[in-house]
Amino acid sequence: MTRTFVYQQGELSVGGVRLEALAQRFGTPLYVYDFDAVHTALDGYTRALGAAPHLICAAVKANGNLALLAQMAAWGSGFDVVSGGELERVLRAGARADRVVFSGVGKTAAEMDAALRAGILMFNVESEPELELLAARAARLRRPARYGIRVNPNIPAATHPHIATGLRQHKFGVEAATARRLYGAYRSRWLEPVGISCHIGSQILETAPFERAAERLARLALEVEAATGAHLRLVDVGGGLGISYQSGQRPPSLAAYAAAVRRGLRALFPRGGGRERRLIVEPGRRLVAAAGVLLTRVLYVKENASKRFVITDAGFNDLIRPSLYGAHHEIVPLRRRRGATAPADIVGPICESGDTFAHGRALAPVEAGDGLAILDAGAYGFVLSSNYNARPRPAEVAIAGGRARLIRQRETLDKMLQAELVGVRGGK
Ligand code: LLP
């Protein structure tokens, strides 16, 4: 992968735009996304998947900004949503409902109704009671519910335990035997078995688990078709392809990933024919992570006998990945200064020791007032932000064609507090 954010005359820049200028114009903490890089990543998937019919359903959970979704929809992307809120986002962003799949273990009746009314492409059903409820809602609304069962392929993939999903111990999907039974058990004129899906985890840096999961999916799909007469034309292999957050991580190329998936699915997509089917992928991180940075400013530098702390105006309420998953994000100055690197703990202002972006990181010289960029923050960054410590959420800016555009206003204190109802009566 090529880096989107590069130094030009000592200034970190994207598409010719200097990030320090953005930090000054829009304030910090600030998320900045390079839309052109997202476009390139989407194109990369399209090219890698080749001529065979496919649909890219970008995982909205990775980055749900409306402007970004609208842009992706305009580029032809579909979406994977996991809540009524995400469905509403993509519809408001102008996405076509027939390019939306709905995943998640806890869909409510209201969320199903909204998706049925919108006419989404497929529900990825994750349990028997969910299928039962979906059948009931579809009959009640007299709307077809196109569904696939999400299968838990029981494939280990090396990643952080919080984001591994494809093992029996995880709450996702159903076992193959249950899937076989479910496709046969629920028949109703409003329930249409149209696909099958799986998702084995996230930030996966090898292709073998994807191939093995795809193989299991293919075998199961053929068995179900033979047993029930259904035509599972939508084959959804989920997302999960990793990126390089630090040197030494070597993520597979999109071509290698696509080849592995194709090998795994050979039985469903035989060379030169077979039944009409469409491959669905649900990439999140790989589309948007490297396209985004979080800009922050150094508030103070303090040293004690053993450590140097660089205290930033961003905290884990703005970007929680390092605190939550021990995730590594490269952190670089917006303007290069001369001098040697020295180790520092880069920490936020939140009143918890866990509010640390990096421990003992070799950092170029920095002083209070300097801007820093936390790299690879375009996925699972803003979406996981919160108001912890009563901190308003950051603004978001898009760069496209060398121009910067505000795509989300910085939250104001008034906005942050407006939903709360105080209701205290006089004390006397
Ligand atoms: N499809 C489904 C059903 C998923 O659950 C996920 C991610 C994706 C697609 C997209 O996966 P990706 O291509 O982005 O790996 N917050 C964590 C990641 C959680 C991933 C959850 N599911 C992090 O910051 O690393």
JSON list of C-alpha atoms in Angstrom, two decimals, residues 1 37-38 41-42 45 57-63 68 72 80 158-160 162-165 199 201-205 210 238-245 249 251 254 282-292 319 321-322 325 327-329 375-381 383-384:
[
{"chain": "A", "resi": 1, "resn": "MET", "atom": "CA", "xyz": [0.00, 0.00, 0.00]},
{"chain": "A", "resi": 37, "resn": "ALA", "atom": "CA", "xyz": [-7.43, 7.29, -1.24]},
{"chain": "A", "resi": 38, "resn": "VAL", "atom": "CA", "xyz": [-10.78, 5.66, -0.42]},
{"chain": "A", "resi": 41, "resn": "ALA", "atom": "CA", "xyz": [-9.00, 1.40, -2.37]},
{"chain": "A", "resi": 42, "resn": "LEU", "atom": "CA", "xyz": [-12.51, 0.75, -3.73]},
{"chain": "A", "resi": 45, "resn": "TYR", "atom": "CA", "xyz": [-11.18, -4.21, -4.74]},
{"chain": "A", "resi": 57, "resn": "CYS", "atom": "CA", "xyz": [-20.65, -3.76, 0.68]},
{"chain": "A", "resi": 58, "resn": "ALA", "atom": "CA", "xyz": [-18.47, -1.38, 2.68]},
{"chain": "A", "resi": 59, "resn": "ALA", "atom": "CA", "xyz": [-18.78, -1.99, 6.42]},
{"chain": "A", "resi": 60, "resn": "VAL", "atom": "CA", "xyz": [-20.36, 1.20, 7.73]},
{"chain": "A", "resi": 61, "resn": "LYS", "atom": "CA", "xyz": [-19.15, 0.45, 11.24]},
{"chain": "A", "resi": 62, "resn": "ALA", "atom": "CA", "xyz": [-15.60, 1.31, 10.20]},
{"chain": "A", "resi": 63, "resn": "ASN", "atom": "CA", "xyz": [-16.52, 4.86, 9.21]},
{"chain": "A", "resi": 68, "resn": "LEU", "atom": "CA", "xyz": [-18.02, 9.66, 3.01]},
{"chain": "A", "resi": 72, "resn": "MET", "atom": "CA", "xyz": [-18.87, 5.87, -1.74]},
{"chain": "A", "resi": 80, "resn": "ASP", "atom": "CA", "xyz": [-22.98, -3.67, 5.20]},
{"chain": "A", "resi": 158, "resn": "ALA", "atom": "CA", "xyz": [-4.67, -14.69, 14.25]},
{"chain": "A", "resi": 159, "resn": "THR", "atom": "CA", "xyz": [-5.90, -11.33, 15.46]},
{"chain": "A", "resi": 160, "resn": "HIS", "atom": "CA", "xyz": [-6.78, -9.52, 18.68]},
{"chain": "A", "resi": 162, "resn": "HIS", "atom": "CA", "xyz": [-11.80, -8.73, 20.77]},
{"chain": "A", "resi": 163, "resn": "ILE", "atom": "CA", "xyz": [-12.09, -8.74, 17.00]},
{"chain": "A", "resi": 164, "resn": "ALA", "atom": "CA", "xyz": [-11.92, -12.46, 16.23]},
{"chain": "A", "resi": 165, "resn": "THR", "atom": "CA", "xyz": [-15.36, -13.71, 15.30]},
{"chain": "A", "resi": 199, "resn": "HIS", "atom": "CA", "xyz": [-17.14, -13.15, 8.57]},
{"chain": "A", "resi": 201, "resn": "GLY", "atom": "CA", "xyz": [-12.63, -11.55, 12.13]},
{"chain": "A", "resi": 202, "resn": "SER", "atom": "CA", "xyz": [-10.78, -8.34, 11.51]},
{"chain": "A", "resi": 203, "resn": "GLN", "atom": "CA", "xyz": [-7.20, -7.15, 10.89]},
{"chain": "A", "resi": 204, "resn": "ILE", "atom": "CA", "xyz": [-6.30, -10.55, 9.44]},
{"chain": "A", "resi": 205, "resn": "LEU", "atom": "CA", "xyz": [-2.88, -10.55, 7.79]},
{"chain": "A", "resi": 210, "resn": "PHE", "atom": "CA", "xyz": [-10.21, -16.60, 4.18]},
{"chain": "A", "resi": 238, "resn": "GLY", "atom": "CA", "xyz": [-17.50, -10.76, 4.98]},
{"chain": "A", "resi": 239, "resn": "GLY", "atom": "CA", "xyz": [-14.61, -8.37, 5.57]},
{"chain": "A", "resi": 240, "resn": "GLY", "atom": "CA", "xyz": [-11.55, -8.63, 7.73]},
{"chain": "A", "resi": 241, "resn": "LEU", "atom": "CA", "xyz": [-8.52, -8.00, 5.54]},
{"chain": "A", "resi": 242, "resn": "GLY", "atom": "CA", "xyz": [-5.86, -6.22, 7.56]},
{"chain": "A", "resi": 243, "resn": "ILE", "atom": "CA", "xyz": [-3.59, -3.27, 6.93]},
{"chain": "A", "resi": 244, "resn": "SER", "atom": "CA", "xyz": [-0.06, -2.43, 7.99]},
{"chain": "A", "resi": 245, "resn": "TYR", "atom": "CA", "xyz": [-0.22, -0.31, 11.15]},
{"chain": "A", "resi": 249, "resn": "GLN", "atom": "CA", "xyz": [3.14, -6.13, 9.25]},
{"chain": "A", "resi": 251, "resn": "PRO", "atom": "CA", "xyz": [-0.91, -7.49, 4.72]},
{"chain": "A", "resi": 254, "resn": "LEU", "atom": "CA", "xyz": [-5.99, -7.34, -2.72]},
{"chain": "A", "resi": 282, "resn": "GLU", "atom": "CA", "xyz": [-17.74, -6.46, 3.30]},
{"chain": "A", "resi": 283, "resn": "PRO", "atom": "CA", "xyz": [-14.44, -4.60, 3.70]},
{"chain": "A", "resi": 284, "resn": "GLY", "atom": "CA", "xyz": [-14.19, -1.92, 6.34]},
{"chain": "A", "resi": 285, "resn": "ARG", "atom": "CA", "xyz": [-10.69, -1.25, 7.57]},
{"chain": "A", "resi": 286, "resn": "ARG", "atom": "CA", "xyz": [-8.95, -1.92, 4.25]},
{"chain": "A", "resi": 287, "resn": "LEU", "atom": "CA", "xyz": [-11.03, 0.75, 2.50]},
{"chain": "A", "resi": 288, "resn": "VAL", "atom": "CA", "xyz": [-10.70, 3.59, 4.96]},
{"chain": "A", "resi": 289, "resn": "ALA", "atom": "CA", "xyz": [-8.09, 3.07, 7.70]},
{"chain": "A", "resi": 290, "resn": "ALA", "atom": "CA", "xyz": [-5.04, 4.37, 5.86]},
{"chain": "A", "resi": 291, "resn": "ALA", "atom": "CA", "xyz": [-7.09, 7.18, 4.32]},
{"chain": "A", "resi": 292, "resn": "GLY", "atom": "CA", "xyz": [-7.61, 8.88, 7.67]},
{"chain": "A", "resi": 319, "resn": "LEU", "atom": "CA", "xyz": [-9.57, 7.38, 19.29]},
{"chain": "A", "resi": 321, "resn": "ARG", "atom": "CA", "xyz": [-8.05, 1.69, 19.56]},
{"chain": "A", "resi": 322, "resn": "PRO", "atom": "CA", "xyz": [-4.72, 1.94, 21.46]},
{"chain": "A", "resi": 325, "resn": "TYR", "atom": "CA", "xyz": [-7.00, -3.23, 21.82]},
{"chain": "A", "resi": 327, "resn": "ALA", "atom": "CA", "xyz": [-3.37, -1.19, 18.96]},
{"chain": "A", "resi": 328, "resn": "HIS", "atom": "CA", "xyz": [-0.30, 0.42, 17.44]},
{"chain": "A", "resi": 329, "resn": "HIS", "atom": "CA", "xyz": [-0.75, 3.65, 15.48]},
{"chain": "A", "resi": 375, "resn": "LEU", "atom": "CA", "xyz": [-1.94, 7.66, 11.35]},
{"chain": "A", "resi": 376, "resn": "ASP", "atom": "CA", "xyz": [-4.28, 4.97, 10.04]},
{"chain": "A", "resi": 377, "resn": "ALA", "atom": "CA", "xyz": [-7.19, 6.37, 12.01]},
{"chain": "A", "resi": 378, "resn": "GLY", "atom": "CA", "xyz": [-9.78, 6.36, 9.20]},
{"chain": "A", "resi": 379, "resn": "ALA", "atom": "CA", "xyz": [-11.35, 3.08, 10.37]},
{"chain": "A", "resi": 380, "resn": "TYR", "atom": "CA", "xyz": [-12.80, 2.52, 13.84]},
{"chain": "A", "resi": 381, "resn": "GLY", "atom": "CA", "xyz": [-11.71, 6.01, 14.81]},
{"chain": "A", "resi": 383, "resn": "VAL", "atom": "CA", "xyz": [-17.17, 5.92, 15.04]},
{"chain": "A", "resi": 384, "resn": "LEU", "atom": "CA", "xyz": [-15.87, 4.69, 18.38]}
]
